[in-house]
Amino acid sequence: MCTRLLQQCRTCHRSTENMSGNSLVLPIVLWGRTAPTHCISSLLVMDDFTCIITGCHDGQICIWDMTPDLEISPRAMLFGHTASITCLAKASSCSDKQYIVSASESGEMCLWDVSDGRCIEFTKLACAHTGIQFYQFTLGTQREGRLLCYGHYPEILVLDATSLEVLYSLVSKISPDWISSMSIIRSHRTQEDTVVAVSVTGILKVWIITQEANRMQDLDPLFEEESKPIYCGGCQSISFCTFTQLSLLVVCSKYWRVFDAGDYSLLCSVPSESDQAWTGGDFIAADKVIIWTEDGCSYIYKLPASCLPASEHFRTDVGKTAEGSIPPLVYSIADRTDKQLLICPPVTRFFYGRREPFHKLLVQGDSAGRLSLWSIPDTSPLQPLSTAAELQVSSTTSLQDAFDKLSPLSAGIIDQLSVIPGSDEPIKVTASVYIPSQGRLVCGREDGSIVLVPATQTAIVQLLQGEHMLRRGWPPHRTLRGHRNKVTCLLYPHQVSPRYDQRSLVSGGVDFSVIIWDIFTGEMKHIFCVHGGEITQLLVPPENCSTRVQHCVCSVASDHSVGLLSLRERKCIMLASRHLFPIQVIKWRPCDDYLVVGCSDGSVYVWQMDTGALDRCVMGITAVEILNACDEVVPAAVDALSHPAVNLKQAMTRRSLAALKNMATHKLQTLATNLLAADNADKGNLQKYSNTSLVVQAMKTNLTDPDMHVLFFDVESVIIQLLTEEAQRPNPTVVSPETLQKAQGAADKGGSYLANKIFKQVKETMKETIKEHLLDEDDEEEDELRRREEKSKSLSLLEYNLTMDTAKLFMSCLHAWGLNGPLDEVCLSRLGMLKPHCPISFGLISRGGHMSLMLPTFKESLLRQLAQSTGRKLSLSEIVGKGTYGVSRAVTTQHLLSVISLANTLMGMTNATFVGEHMKKAPVRPPRPGTPETPKKTAAAPQVSSPAVQGQIKQGWSQLAAMHCVMLPDLLGLDKFRPPLLEMLARRWQDRCLEVREAAQALLLAELRRIGQSGRKDTIDLWAPYLPQYVDQVSSPGASTDPAPPAPLLNRFPWKPRPSVQRR
């Protein structure tokens, strides 16, 4: 199960990484009513006590907001790690930039901005860290940060806290071993700081970090100053007493000990009682320590006088090894009495506030995603110390508790279609796949049914208000029923490779069956029942397999079996079922006709695909080499066959039906264009009609969770498709090949005509060749059947304009509602936008595809913040649209760029409103120039509105763009507005998309005007150290030495924003 989740995480990470290049992509998430699983493995409280960070075993990080009254609410979840989070640490000490660093079991490290969840930097090391501590020092006039990391390796690595580069390491000369715990002792009297660590064998190590060591980069390692056995095997934690700066607390599983920080002599040792296993501890005062156990209980002890430097009995017990003296117990903190059975031990940490408010907090997180806080009092209880007082929990909540308190509840993607009579909970979605070419979302559910629904329509129902709220069962959908129980996986093979039939949908369930569906007719084509366990995965073989395997899908089941199921022959051509352990990875060796299966015990099975025979079973280094060899071979083989002309030649030579069909249907456009010129390869018609403006990705943090859905909007693709449809809109006066070519641009007029002519000739030649040599009567009958079935497609699923629906959903979510009443009315009545039900949970994609998603509970902390600033309690409807631009500067930048560029695009279009008949279906594609036949039925051109109405629509989009570009800070108020980041806008000053470029330029100039002369000077001073020196200080001979008066900053930008949109 962990393998399946890891593969899903990697798939989602790859998809977001592809989106996080230069394109402007905004995620919107529909979480559903069930909170994601969050089995806490590490936690951290920020220095100002405003938020708590938790990492979980599934690889996600959650940010929780905390008030001074210790109320906590989850705000966002960060995605990017593919393994369990092992440790969290702060990575900055200044309050204006709160950075944290996280590490996972696979060696990944990420630097995050806590305010918005942006990934600032990431790296991957060959070793896994179990602990990280932040260390700041002063180097000259600069304050620099370092990260001291330890874990499953025999040294301490010192990393730069900004770049995550390894600078040097602290190495042991004597008995080097893994470090189990570490503490940094800061000296205020000298310039030397001490690093104290305990190895897994119980040897205490001491390193001295001097000013010279801080300047070290890639030099010789720093060796320890002292190595002393203290016989603390299995050390859980080591803590330095910041109150006295003279004591060390070492906690082991069976005892805890206090040492003198000067000579590391033992002051006292306390064994555990009643077989309890200690897991950590810390000083909470000069004379008190808190120790916690594996089962979540904590105890506060008063230290004996021999451990207190202020006492006259200090160090009186040095050298005495008496273990029986247990110090008095002051408080006991038991876990909650109604605790459920936890999967893994809770994580407990103590944090002491060094800024206002000076809380002493004990924080505990468990496997159910629950956080509990205890405020530790400074004074001892009044009752006698013989009976320890019970300390009550100050605050506790879990992700599910926070989700349950929401009103309205968080929506899932098809909740309105999943209502169970007599139940409050909708049917859970357990598997999903999105088909971008059709705009359909396919959802497999817990009851075995599969729902096909238009993605934009169902998202509009969940997010926006409108007349659809009164319609029951909206939007039109189709339900497929065939599985007896939960659907576990879905695959649309045509999306992965065009060699598959675009009608086929494949589903797997817990009932051991794999079903092939016709998504156009809803018919069940075939059921495979070859496995003896639930289907866990469906895969597509690579392109260069044998012809027979190319029409198969690979199914993996929980009974450790792998099958190749032929969609064409409707039978299982191979079943590999002799694996003894769960299957971890499937790889291919097509040139040798091998299917390679890797299992969880490290064994690798090599199967022959055509015969189904087991070729070999290996383990150890040979198994690793075989898996690596598969990775090396597949890309090279694919690249060798990628050229269309080579494919065509090989298909004719080998008389390969599959390759020839593939060429005939999918490579013709590329072939025709390549015959003209290489620079026209990206202007093919097939590229224009591919819909990638919206991608719906199903995600889950744990395999037991239902699917949550993230809608990724690619702003550049939305703009391109809007402009493409505008260019394709038929002109009611003259419809001719010449005018249609002019609409696409005069430059490629002759080229497009010639391309279509060649395209037609190649198509006719290919058709004759296929009929003459390869196709038989069965295939002709199959084509006829396909045409008949495609005519019977349900019109209810197709009667909408996907591009305009996507733009409508996106703009309605992005607009800042409630700030300008007249403009809101224009947006609703004239432009056809819809107002959201409640604040939208947006996301942010940052470096390397790392992503932060706002939880639906973020509105609680938003309401609290706005209530504090306004002095009154606000309703949910009052903050719709206002919260987006108060989250962070990065979020504001992305959203303003998107809304302004899209508004400018729509302003330049004809009839660019989201109401009217043109929303029902996309504009008719123009006939190709040179085609002799004319279609029998042509849809009537949409009615062109009156010039007055067109002017009002354009004025509405112009006002919308102007409000977000210039007026938003004044309307929202500077205390609630996070201004856009100048560096992000400057990076898009020459963006490849003209509309995004113009929006970035207009925003940058508006922001430079807003911050005024002093703000511009501060910006220049901030960035000056990073700019290269292009001008020599020594003037050249003959050059004028009189300095020219500097032009004002705004006059250096000659560009002025234009109201209209240029066509490319």
XYZ file of N, CA and C in Angstrom, residues 432-562:
393
model
N -10.062 8.391 -9.786
C -10.467 9.425 -10.750
C -9.476 9.482 -11.895
N -9.985 9.886 -13.049
C -9.126 10.197 -14.191
C -9.818 11.296 -14.982
N -9.026 12.257 -15.471
C -9.572 13.379 -16.240
C -9.175 13.211 -17.698
N -10.122 13.462 -18.607
C -9.887 13.340 -20.046
C -9.919 14.749 -20.631
N -8.769 15.394 -20.817
C -8.762 16.807 -21.245
C -9.379 17.019 -22.615
N -9.212 16.063 -23.544
C -9.724 16.265 -24.895
C -11.239 16.383 -24.912
N -11.912 15.774 -23.950
C -13.373 15.837 -23.890
C -13.880 16.690 -22.732
N -12.969 17.124 -21.850
C -13.389 17.912 -20.695
C -14.177 17.115 -19.689
N -14.041 15.793 -19.719
C -14.817 14.947 -18.809
C -13.959 14.456 -17.648
N -14.592 14.364 -16.505
C -13.972 13.754 -15.337
C -14.667 12.426 -15.068
N -13.867 11.372 -14.907
C -14.401 10.039 -14.613
C -14.082 9.731 -13.158
N -15.092 9.468 -12.361
C -14.933 9.226 -10.924
C -15.456 7.835 -10.574
N -14.577 6.989 -10.054
C -15.006 5.709 -9.500
C -15.322 5.872 -8.032
N -16.399 5.228 -7.565
C -16.880 5.487 -6.209
C -16.824 4.232 -5.344
N -17.113 4.459 -4.081
C -17.005 3.405 -3.078
C -18.025 2.292 -3.298
N -19.165 2.608 -3.927
C -20.194 1.596 -4.121
C -20.025 0.822 -5.428
N -18.926 1.061 -6.158
C -18.659 0.339 -7.388
C -19.124 1.034 -8.640
N -19.839 2.149 -8.522
C -20.311 2.868 -9.706
C -19.244 3.831 -10.204
N -19.346 4.170 -11.490
C -18.421 5.113 -12.127
C -19.263 6.211 -12.755
N -18.900 7.475 -12.468
C -19.661 8.622 -12.957
C -18.810 9.397 -13.956
N -19.377 9.685 -15.139
C -18.755 10.543 -16.141
C -19.480 11.875 -16.115
N -18.728 12.961 -15.923
C -19.363 14.258 -15.722
C -18.469 15.333 -16.336
N -19.044 16.400 -16.928
C -18.215 17.524 -17.392
C -17.525 18.195 -16.215
N -16.204 18.325 -16.296
C -15.432 18.787 -15.132
C -15.762 20.228 -14.762
N -15.821 21.113 -15.760
C -16.080 22.522 -15.424
C -17.478 22.705 -14.854
N -18.453 21.959 -15.389
C -19.830 22.111 -14.915
C -19.973 21.671 -13.458
N -19.370 20.540 -13.116
C -19.508 20.066 -11.731
C -18.711 20.936 -10.772
N -17.588 21.515 -11.241
C -16.833 22.433 -10.376
C -17.621 23.717 -10.133
N -18.336 24.202 -11.161
C -19.169 25.400 -10.998
C -20.264 25.155 -9.958
N -20.843 23.949 -9.976
C -21.877 23.624 -8.987
C -21.308 23.702 -7.575
N -20.098 23.201 -7.371
C -19.531 23.137 -6.022
C -19.020 24.492 -5.529
N -18.554 25.344 -6.446
C -17.857 26.556 -6.020
C -18.678 27.828 -6.158
N -19.611 27.884 -7.131
C -20.245 29.148 -7.472
C -21.757 29.091 -7.269
N -22.350 30.265 -7.037
C -23.794 30.387 -6.899
C -24.417 30.645 -8.267
N -25.635 30.120 -8.480
C -26.310 30.357 -9.750
C -27.572 29.527 -9.846
N -28.191 29.557 -11.034
C -29.447 28.840 -11.224
C -29.255 27.332 -11.159
N -28.014 26.879 -11.353
C -27.772 25.437 -11.267
C -28.048 24.894 -9.862
N -28.071 25.763 -8.858
C -28.327 25.301 -7.491
C -29.753 24.776 -7.344
N -30.667 25.210 -8.215
C -32.062 24.781 -8.126
C -32.324 23.502 -8.908
N -31.349 23.074 -9.724
C -31.550 21.892 -10.549
C -31.032 20.659 -9.836
N -31.834 19.652 -9.802
C -31.436 18.423 -9.146
C -30.708 17.517 -10.149
N -29.599 16.910 -9.714
C -28.850 16.035 -10.599
C -28.063 16.763 -11.671
N -27.796 18.048 -11.447
C -27.013 18.819 -12.408
C -25.539 18.699 -12.061
N -24.639 18.618 -13.018
C -24.846 18.665 -14.460
C -25.222 17.307 -15.045
N -25.625 17.267 -16.327
C -25.921 15.973 -16.959
C -24.710 15.051 -16.869
N -24.948 13.814 -16.532
C -23.850 12.885 -16.306
C -24.291 11.485 -16.711
N -23.325 10.592 -16.719
C -23.623 9.198 -17.035
C -23.016 8.328 -15.940
N -23.753 7.319 -15.502
C -23.292 6.407 -14.453
C -23.100 5.012 -15.043
N -21.916 4.452 -14.832
C -21.598 3.094 -15.283
C -21.618 2.171 -14.074
N -22.329 1.073 -14.180
C -22.413 0.137 -13.062
C -21.977 -1.245 -13.530
N -21.007 -1.813 -12.814
C -20.497 -3.130 -13.165
C -19.694 -3.748 -12.047
N -18.964 -2.923 -11.305
C -18.197 -3.429 -10.161
C -19.130 -3.658 -8.974
N -18.820 -4.690 -8.224
C -19.664 -5.016 -7.073
C -19.286 -4.225 -5.826
N -18.083 -3.681 -5.829
C -17.629 -2.928 -4.653
C -16.700 -1.816 -5.128
N -15.924 -1.278 -4.232
C -15.134 -0.069 -4.465
C -14.284 -0.155 -5.734
N -14.297 0.932 -6.496
C -13.407 1.072 -7.649
C -12.063 1.589 -7.145
N -10.992 0.869 -7.465
C -9.671 1.227 -6.911
C -8.800 1.990 -7.891
N -8.980 1.781 -9.207
C -8.131 2.495 -10.161
C -8.858 2.629 -11.500
N -8.535 3.717 -12.201
C -9.109 4.006 -13.514
C -7.982 4.360 -14.473
N -8.161 3.998 -15.744
C -7.154 4.303 -16.757
C -7.868 4.604 -18.070
N -7.493 5.725 -18.685
C -7.956 6.041 -20.032
C -6.744 5.898 -20.954
N -6.565 4.743 -21.590
C -5.302 4.462 -22.299
C -5.018 5.436 -23.441
N -6.044 5.914 -24.132
C -5.826 6.810 -25.269
C -5.134 8.104 -24.835
N -5.314 8.503 -23.593
C -4.658 9.711 -23.094
C -3.158 9.507 -22.947
N -2.740 8.269 -22.635
C -1.316 7.976 -22.477
C -0.668 7.749 -23.832
N -1.358 7.047 -24.706
C -0.820 6.751 -26.034
C -1.964 6.738 -27.041
N -1.784 7.412 -28.181
C -2.876 7.465 -29.169
C -3.114 6.147 -29.896
N -2.311 5.108 -29.626
C -2.533 3.839 -30.309
C -3.781 3.119 -29.798
N -4.289 3.542 -28.657
C -5.485 2.909 -28.097
C -6.744 3.570 -28.637
N -7.824 2.817 -28.632
C -9.121 3.319 -29.053
C -9.588 4.386 -28.071
N -10.030 5.527 -28.607
C -10.440 6.618 -27.721
C -11.753 6.336 -27.015
N -12.434 5.245 -27.374
C -13.677 4.900 -26.674
C -13.426 4.126 -25.395
N -12.244 3.521 -25.252
C -12.013 2.542 -24.179
C -11.634 3.209 -22.868
N -12.302 2.820 -21.822
C -11.965 3.188 -20.449
C -11.796 1.892 -19.666
N -10.742 1.803 -18.856
C -10.448 0.584 -18.098
C -10.547 0.906 -16.614
N -11.237 0.046 -15.871
C -11.389 0.243 -14.421
C -11.063 -1.052 -13.689
N -10.528 -0.915 -12.473
C -10.245 -2.060 -11.608
C -10.875 -1.842 -10.249
N -11.236 -2.928 -9.571
C -11.920 -2.790 -8.290
C -11.443 -3.797 -7.267
N -12.040 -3.706 -6.088
C -11.698 -4.651 -5.022
C -12.355 -6.008 -5.252
N -13.231 -6.094 -6.255
C -13.876 -7.379 -6.557
C -13.026 -8.233 -7.501
N -11.721 -7.920 -7.617
C -10.737 -8.671 -8.400
C -10.920 -8.497 -9.903
N -11.836 -7.668 -10.359
C -12.155 -7.609 -11.783
C -11.580 -6.357 -12.426
N -11.293 -6.478 -13.740
C -10.915 -5.354 -14.591
C -11.955 -5.277 -15.702
N -12.573 -4.100 -15.882
C -13.667 -3.947 -16.837
C -13.272 -2.926 -17.904
N -13.596 -3.256 -19.161
C -13.420 -2.326 -20.275
C -14.783 -1.716 -20.590
N -14.824 -0.374 -20.673
C -16.065 0.357 -20.938
C -15.933 1.139 -22.239
N -17.072 1.353 -22.886
C -17.160 2.314 -23.988
C -17.713 3.608 -23.390
N -16.875 4.635 -23.339
C -17.294 5.845 -22.618
C -18.311 6.644 -23.418
N -18.433 6.383 -24.729
C -19.412 7.131 -25.515
C -20.821 6.559 -25.364
N -20.918 5.238 -25.282
C -22.242 4.626 -25.166
C -22.551 4.161 -23.755
N -21.534 4.085 -22.875
C -21.743 3.591 -21.520
C -21.844 2.080 -21.448
N -21.457 1.408 -22.512
C -21.603 -0.044 -22.559
C -20.389 -0.732 -21.944
N -20.650 -1.822 -21.213
C -19.574 -2.647 -20.672
C -19.134 -3.617 -21.770
N -17.862 -3.503 -22.202
C -17.372 -4.307 -23.314
C -16.866 -5.672 -22.883
N -16.150 -5.731 -21.770
C -15.575 -7.020 -21.351
C -15.190 -6.936 -19.874
N -15.227 -8.079 -19.195
C -14.778 -8.187 -17.804
C -13.651 -9.211 -17.748
N -12.504 -8.793 -17.188
C -11.401 -9.721 -16.932
C -11.461 -10.122 -15.463
N -11.440 -11.414 -15.185
C -11.390 -11.913 -13.803
C -10.241 -12.914 -13.710
N -9.024 -12.399 -13.769
C -7.850 -13.279 -13.787
C -7.038 -13.162 -12.505
N -7.289 -12.136 -11.693
C -6.502 -11.921 -10.481
C -7.215 -12.500 -9.271
N -6.449 -12.702 -8.208
C -6.999 -13.218 -6.964
C -6.942 -12.214 -5.842
N -6.902 -10.934 -6.168
C -6.869 -9.867 -5.167
C -7.342 -8.579 -5.802
N -7.517 -7.546 -4.980
C -8.002 -6.283 -5.522
C -6.971 -5.680 -6.470
N -7.457 -4.982 -7.481
C -6.578 -4.373 -8.477
C -5.997 -3.091 -7.867
N -4.683 -3.014 -7.850
C -4.027 -1.864 -7.219
C -3.506 -0.859 -8.230
N -3.271 -1.299 -9.480
C -2.651 -0.398 -10.436
C -2.962 -0.855 -11.854
N -3.146 0.119 -12.761
C -3.305 -0.140 -14.192
C -2.273 0.690 -14.939
N -1.500 0.044 -15.812
C -0.397 0.714 -16.500
C -0.506 0.488 -17.996
N 0.188 1.343 -18.749
C 0.256 1.229 -20.209
C 1.663 0.828 -20.604
N 1.847 -0.233 -21.401
C 3.188 -0.617 -21.856
C 3.790 0.467 -22.746
N 5.122 0.519 -22.847
C 5.764 1.537 -23.704
C 5.474 1.312 -25.181
N 5.808 2.335 -25.982
C 5.460 2.338 -27.404
C 6.142 1.225 -28.190
N 7.384 0.878 -27.846
C 8.169 0.001 -28.703
C 8.087 -1.466 -28.300
N 7.021 -1.865 -27.633
C 6.803 -3.288 -27.370
C 6.298 -3.964 -28.654
N 6.097 -5.251 -28.577
C 5.565 -5.980 -29.723
C 4.133 -5.514 -30.011
N 3.683 -5.793 -31.248
C 2.368 -5.315 -31.668
C 1.268 -5.836 -30.761
N 1.407 -7.063 -30.328
C 0.370 -7.658 -29.484
C 0.320 -6.988 -28.112
N 1.494 -6.735 -27.556
C 1.556 -6.121 -26.219
C 1.125 -4.662 -26.278
N 1.324 -4.013 -27.425
C 0.974 -2.595 -27.539
C -0.521 -2.344 -27.345
N -1.339 -3.358 -27.559
C -2.780 -3.185 -27.371
C -3.250 -3.776 -26.051
N -2.311 -3.939 -25.123
C -2.645 -4.455 -23.796
C -2.524 -3.349 -22.759
N -3.144 -3.578 -21.613
C -2.850 -2.797 -20.412
C -2.308 -3.767 -19.373
N -1.459 -3.257 -18.511
C -0.851 -4.080 -17.459
C -1.605 -3.837 -16.156
N -2.064 -4.893 -15.525
C -2.802 -4.781 -14.262
C -1.987 -5.427 -13.147
N -1.968 -4.781 -11.997
C -1.262 -5.275 -10.815
C -2.296 -5.474 -9.712
N -2.205 -6.601 -8.997
C -3.197 -6.920 -7.972
C -2.517 -7.159 -6.630
N -3.338 -7.155 -5.573
C -2.807 -7.308 -4.222
C -2.408 -8.745 -3.907
N -2.722 -9.700 -4.794
C -2.255 -11.080 -4.585
C -0.879 -11.286 -5.200
N -0.162 -10.180 -5.480
C 1.204 -10.180 -6.008
C 1.249 -10.704 -7.433
N 0.193 -10.508 -8.206
C 0.178 -10.965 -9.587
C 0.162 -9.775 -10.531
N 0.704 -10.017 -11.750
C 0.737 -9.009 -12.811
C 0.141 -9.640 -14.056
